[in-house]
mmCIF file of C-alpha atoms in Angstrom:
data_model
loop_
_atom_site.group_PDB
_atom_site.id
_atom_site.type_symbol
_atom_site.label_atom_id
_atom_site.label_comp_id
_atom_site.label_asym_id
_atom_site.label_seq_id
_atom_site.Cartn_x
_atom_site.Cartn_y
_atom_site.Cartn_z
ATOM 1 C CA MET A 20 -25.002 -5.028 -75.434
ATOM 2 C CA GLU A 21 -26.976 -7.076 -72.927
ATOM 3 C CA LYS A 22 -23.733 -8.242 -71.252
ATOM 4 C CA LYS A 23 -22.485 -4.665 -70.809
ATOM 5 C CA LYS A 24 -25.677 -3.693 -68.946
ATOM 6 C CA ASN A 25 -25.277 -6.669 -66.569
ATOM 7 C CA LYS A 26 -21.636 -5.806 -65.881
ATOM 8 C CA ALA A 27 -22.562 -2.164 -65.268
ATOM 9 C CA LEU A 28 -25.038 -3.204 -62.532
ATOM 10 C CA HIS A 29 -22.579 -5.355 -60.535
ATOM 11 C CA TRP A 30 -20.803 -2.474 -58.779
ATOM 12 C CA PRO A 31 -23.891 -0.513 -57.710
ATOM 13 C CA ILE A 32 -25.565 -3.710 -56.427
ATOM 14 C CA GLY A 33 -22.369 -4.717 -54.542
ATOM 15 C CA ILE A 34 -22.039 -1.267 -52.962
ATOM 16 C CA PHE A 35 -25.735 -1.291 -51.971
ATOM 17 C CA LEU A 36 -25.395 -4.759 -50.377
ATOM 18 C CA ALA A 37 -22.241 -3.706 -48.499
ATOM 19 C CA ILE A 38 -24.030 -0.628 -47.103
ATOM 20 C CA MET A 39 -26.994 -2.770 -46.046
ATOM 21 C CA ALA A 40 -24.637 -5.272 -44.344
ATOM 22 C CA VAL A 41 -22.905 -2.462 -42.403
ATOM 23 C CA ALA A 42 -26.291 -1.033 -41.353
ATOM 24 C CA ALA A 43 -27.499 -4.500 -40.238
ATOM 25 C CA LEU A 44 -24.308 -5.051 -38.207
ATOM 26 C CA GLY A 45 -24.756 -1.626 -36.618
ATOM 27 C CA VAL A 46 -28.306 -2.506 -35.545
ATOM 28 C CA TRP A 47 -27.084 -5.879 -34.208
ATOM 29 C CA THR A 48 -24.269 -4.166 -32.218
ATOM 30 C CA ILE A 49 -26.728 -1.729 -30.621
ATOM 31 C CA GLY A 50 -29.035 -4.629 -29.714
ATOM 32 C CA VAL A 51 -26.206 -6.562 -28.036
ATOM 33 C CA ALA A 52 -25.045 -3.432 -26.175
ATOM 34 C CA ASN A 53 -28.558 -2.772 -24.865
ATOM 35 C CA SER A 54 -28.969 -6.335 -23.631
ATOM 36 C CA ASN A 55 -25.648 -6.084 -21.689
ATOM 37 C CA PRO A 56 -25.847 -2.725 -19.925
ATOM 38 C CA VAL A 57 -22.863 -1.019 -18.352
ATOM 39 C CA VAL A 58 -22.563 -1.666 -14.622
ATOM 40 C CA MET A 59 -20.715 0.941 -12.624
ATOM 41 C CA ASP A 60 -17.915 -0.296 -10.394
ATOM 42 C CA GLU A 61 -18.784 0.597 -6.807
ATOM 43 C CA PHE A 62 -15.478 -0.364 -5.205
ATOM 44 C CA TYR A 63 -14.969 3.130 -3.748
ATOM 45 C CA PHE A 64 -18.667 3.618 -2.843
ATOM 46 C CA ASP A 65 -18.690 6.817 -4.887
ATOM 47 C CA LYS A 66 -19.243 8.006 -8.451
ATOM 48 C CA TYR A 67 -16.288 7.317 -10.723
ATOM 49 C CA GLN A 68 -15.950 11.039 -11.535
ATOM 50 C CA ASP A 69 -15.352 11.837 -7.852
ATOM 51 C CA VAL A 70 -12.956 8.913 -7.508
ATOM 52 C CA GLU A 71 -11.021 10.056 -10.571
ATOM 53 C CA LEU A 72 -10.704 13.595 -9.221
ATOM 54 C CA ASN A 73 -9.543 12.433 -5.773
ATOM 55 C CA TYR A 74 -7.731 9.191 -6.595
ATOM 56 C CA ASN A 75 -4.293 10.286 -5.352
ATOM 57 C CA GLU A 76 -5.750 11.449 -2.035
ATOM 58 C CA ILE A 77 -7.704 8.174 -1.681
ATOM 59 C CA GLN A 78 -4.497 6.178 -2.213
ATOM 60 C CA LYS A 79 -2.570 8.282 0.343
ATOM 61 C CA LEU A 80 -5.302 7.684 2.939
ATOM 62 C CA GLN A 81 -5.348 3.965 2.093
ATOM 63 C CA MET A 82 -1.565 3.631 2.550
ATOM 64 C CA ALA A 83 -1.663 5.551 5.847
ATOM 65 C CA PHE A 84 -4.536 3.311 7.046
ATOM 66 C CA ASP A 85 -2.647 0.136 6.062
ATOM 67 C CA LYS A 86 0.422 1.285 8.029
ATOM 68 C CA LYS A 87 -1.646 1.771 11.171
ATOM 69 C CA TYR A 88 -4.450 -0.875 11.148
ATOM 70 C CA ASN A 89 -5.228 -4.483 10.215
ATOM 71 C CA ILE A 90 -8.648 -5.659 8.994
ATOM 72 C CA SER A 91 -9.827 -9.257 8.742
ATOM 73 C CA ASN A 92 -13.207 -10.812 7.971
ATOM 74 C CA SER A 93 -14.758 -14.063 9.132
ATOM 75 C CA LEU A 94 -15.961 -15.406 5.770
ATOM 76 C CA GLU A 95 -13.966 -17.770 3.592
ATOM 77 C CA VAL A 96 -16.898 -19.330 1.709
ATOM 78 C CA LEU A 97 -20.467 -18.180 1.188
ATOM 79 C CA LYS A 98 -23.193 -20.760 1.375
ATOM 80 C CA LEU A 99 -26.632 -20.609 -0.163
ATOM 81 C CA GLY A 100 -29.027 -19.385 2.494
ATOM 82 C CA LYS A 101 -28.208 -17.400 5.628
ATOM 83 C CA ASN A 102 -24.692 -16.050 6.142
ATOM 84 C CA GLU A 103 -23.051 -13.849 8.747
ATOM 85 C CA LEU A 104 -20.023 -11.612 8.417
ATOM 86 C CA ASP A 105 -17.844 -10.174 11.166
ATOM 87 C CA LEU A 106 -15.004 -7.699 10.690
ATOM 88 C CA LYS A 107 -12.134 -7.381 13.116
ATOM 89 C CA ILE A 108 -10.200 -4.113 13.142
ATOM 90 C CA VAL A 109 -7.077 -3.778 15.253
ATOM 91 C CA THR A 110 -4.036 -1.543 15.309
ATOM 92 C CA LYS A 111 -0.679 -2.972 14.217
ATOM 93 C CA ASP A 112 0.087 -3.678 17.885
ATOM 94 C CA ASN A 113 -3.222 -5.634 18.297
ATOM 95 C CA LYS A 114 -5.244 -2.999 20.156
ATOM 96 C CA PRO A 115 -8.955 -3.084 19.189
ATOM 97 C CA VAL A 116 -10.407 -0.179 17.224
ATOM 98 C CA GLU A 117 -13.791 0.864 18.626
ATOM 99 C CA ASP A 118 -14.707 3.964 16.621
ATOM 100 C CA ALA A 119 -14.616 2.711 13.019
ATOM 101 C CA ASN A 120 -17.234 3.769 10.494
ATOM 102 C CA ILE A 121 -17.939 0.698 8.326
ATOM 103 C CA THR A 122 -19.793 0.272 5.035
ATOM 104 C CA VAL A 123 -20.050 -3.220 3.537
ATOM 105 C CA LYS A 124 -21.724 -4.478 0.371
ATOM 106 C CA ILE A 125 -22.042 -8.040 -0.921
ATOM 107 C CA THR A 126 -22.278 -7.930 -4.713
ATOM 108 C CA ARG A 127 -21.860 -9.861 -7.935
ATOM 109 C CA PRO A 128 -18.930 -8.588 -10.046
ATOM 110 C CA PHE A 129 -20.999 -8.178 -13.227
ATOM 111 C CA THR A 130 -24.314 -6.792 -11.981
ATOM 112 C CA ASN A 131 -25.727 -4.703 -9.143
ATOM 113 C CA LYS A 132 -29.198 -6.263 -9.232
ATOM 114 C CA GLN A 133 -28.364 -8.630 -6.361
ATOM 115 C CA ASP A 134 -26.429 -6.173 -4.151
ATOM 116 C CA ILE A 135 -26.815 -6.603 -0.405
ATOM 117 C CA ASP A 136 -25.944 -3.673 1.866
ATOM 118 C CA LEU A 137 -24.902 -4.707 5.356
ATOM 119 C CA LYS A 138 -25.220 -2.657 8.544
ATOM 120 C CA VAL A 139 -23.185 -2.909 11.733
ATOM 121 C CA ILE A 140 -25.471 -4.352 14.417
ATOM 122 C CA SER A 141 -22.947 -4.566 17.259
ATOM 123 C CA SER A 142 -19.307 -3.920 18.054
ATOM 124 C CA LYS A 143 -17.112 -5.011 20.917
ATOM 125 C CA ASP A 144 -13.331 -5.122 21.304
ATOM 126 C CA GLY A 145 -12.712 -4.317 17.627
ATOM 127 C CA ASN A 146 -15.134 -7.027 16.421
ATOM 128 C CA TYR A 147 -17.925 -5.609 14.282
ATOM 129 C CA LYS A 148 -20.911 -7.901 13.746
ATOM 130 C CA LEU A 149 -22.813 -7.125 10.553
ATOM 131 C CA SER A 150 -26.451 -7.842 9.780
ATOM 132 C CA PRO A 151 -27.165 -11.407 8.578
ATOM 133 C CA PHE A 152 -27.811 -11.775 4.864
ATOM 134 C CA GLU A 153 -29.097 -14.413 2.483
ATOM 135 C CA ILE A 154 -27.438 -15.662 -0.698
ATOM 136 C CA LYS A 155 -29.803 -17.177 -3.257
ATOM 137 C CA THR A 156 -27.453 -17.671 -6.228
ATOM 138 C CA GLU A 157 -24.373 -19.859 -6.576
ATOM 139 C CA GLY A 158 -21.255 -18.426 -8.144
ATOM 140 C CA ARG A 159 -18.779 -15.634 -7.739
ATOM 141 C CA TRP A 160 -19.485 -12.828 -5.275
ATOM 142 C CA GLN A 161 -17.478 -9.946 -3.852
ATOM 143 C CA ILE A 162 -17.332 -8.382 -0.414
ATOM 144 C CA LEU A 163 -16.707 -4.650 -0.821
ATOM 145 C CA SER A 164 -15.862 -2.724 2.319
ATOM 146 C CA LYS A 165 -15.045 0.821 3.295
ATOM 147 C CA VAL A 166 -13.608 1.340 6.773
ATOM 148 C CA GLN A 167 -12.954 4.819 8.092
ATOM 149 C CA VAL A 168 -11.129 5.550 11.343
ATOM 150 C CA GLY A 169 -10.772 9.284 11.877
ATOM 151 C CA GLU A 170 -9.462 10.745 8.632
ATOM 152 C CA LEU A 171 -7.956 7.483 7.384
ATOM 153 C CA VAL A 172 -9.933 5.300 4.969
ATOM 154 C CA SER A 173 -9.465 1.755 3.704
ATOM 155 C CA PHE A 174 -11.222 0.136 0.755
ATOM 156 C CA SER A 175 -11.072 -3.604 0.189
ATOM 157 C CA LYS A 176 -12.506 -6.158 -2.207
ATOM 158 C CA THR A 177 -12.615 -9.863 -1.433
ATOM 159 C CA ASP A 178 -13.635 -12.396 -4.076
ATOM 160 C CA ILE A 179 -15.604 -15.295 -2.641
ATOM 161 C CA ASN A 180 -17.618 -18.185 -4.067
ATOM 162 C CA ALA A 181 -21.108 -19.180 -3.010
ATOM 163 C CA THR A 182 -21.770 -22.916 -2.951
ATOM 164 C CA LYS A 183 -24.471 -25.249 -1.652
#
């Protein structure tokens, strides 16, 4: 009789332990998710809902821009400390573009805590000099830029490493 009572308790104890294990894993998953928050991608300098609604139009403007203009930047490597960035915007036949509206951000790909917004401080002959900035952390960075000339818009992302 004693053995039957022990066997009868195995299933309820097993089910209870399984439920407790699932609950513990759920709490652990929530803890991990909270310690690694979602970081919004700011490639288009707009909320993702607006980008999603207007994505086809953004791509049409980007293709039209790429057919008409060339953009290049002066940075190949970031160094720890002070850095400077210049953008050169010219037409396909190498005429300088003087009336561009430029937005540039230096960012880490996995966080926006170290974002650096750059401003245009001077422009001459299609060369746009941006405000100097300082990099304090080694590793992977991105240069995000939005260039608008008239109605046409170009978005670009350049991966770059910061070293000593």
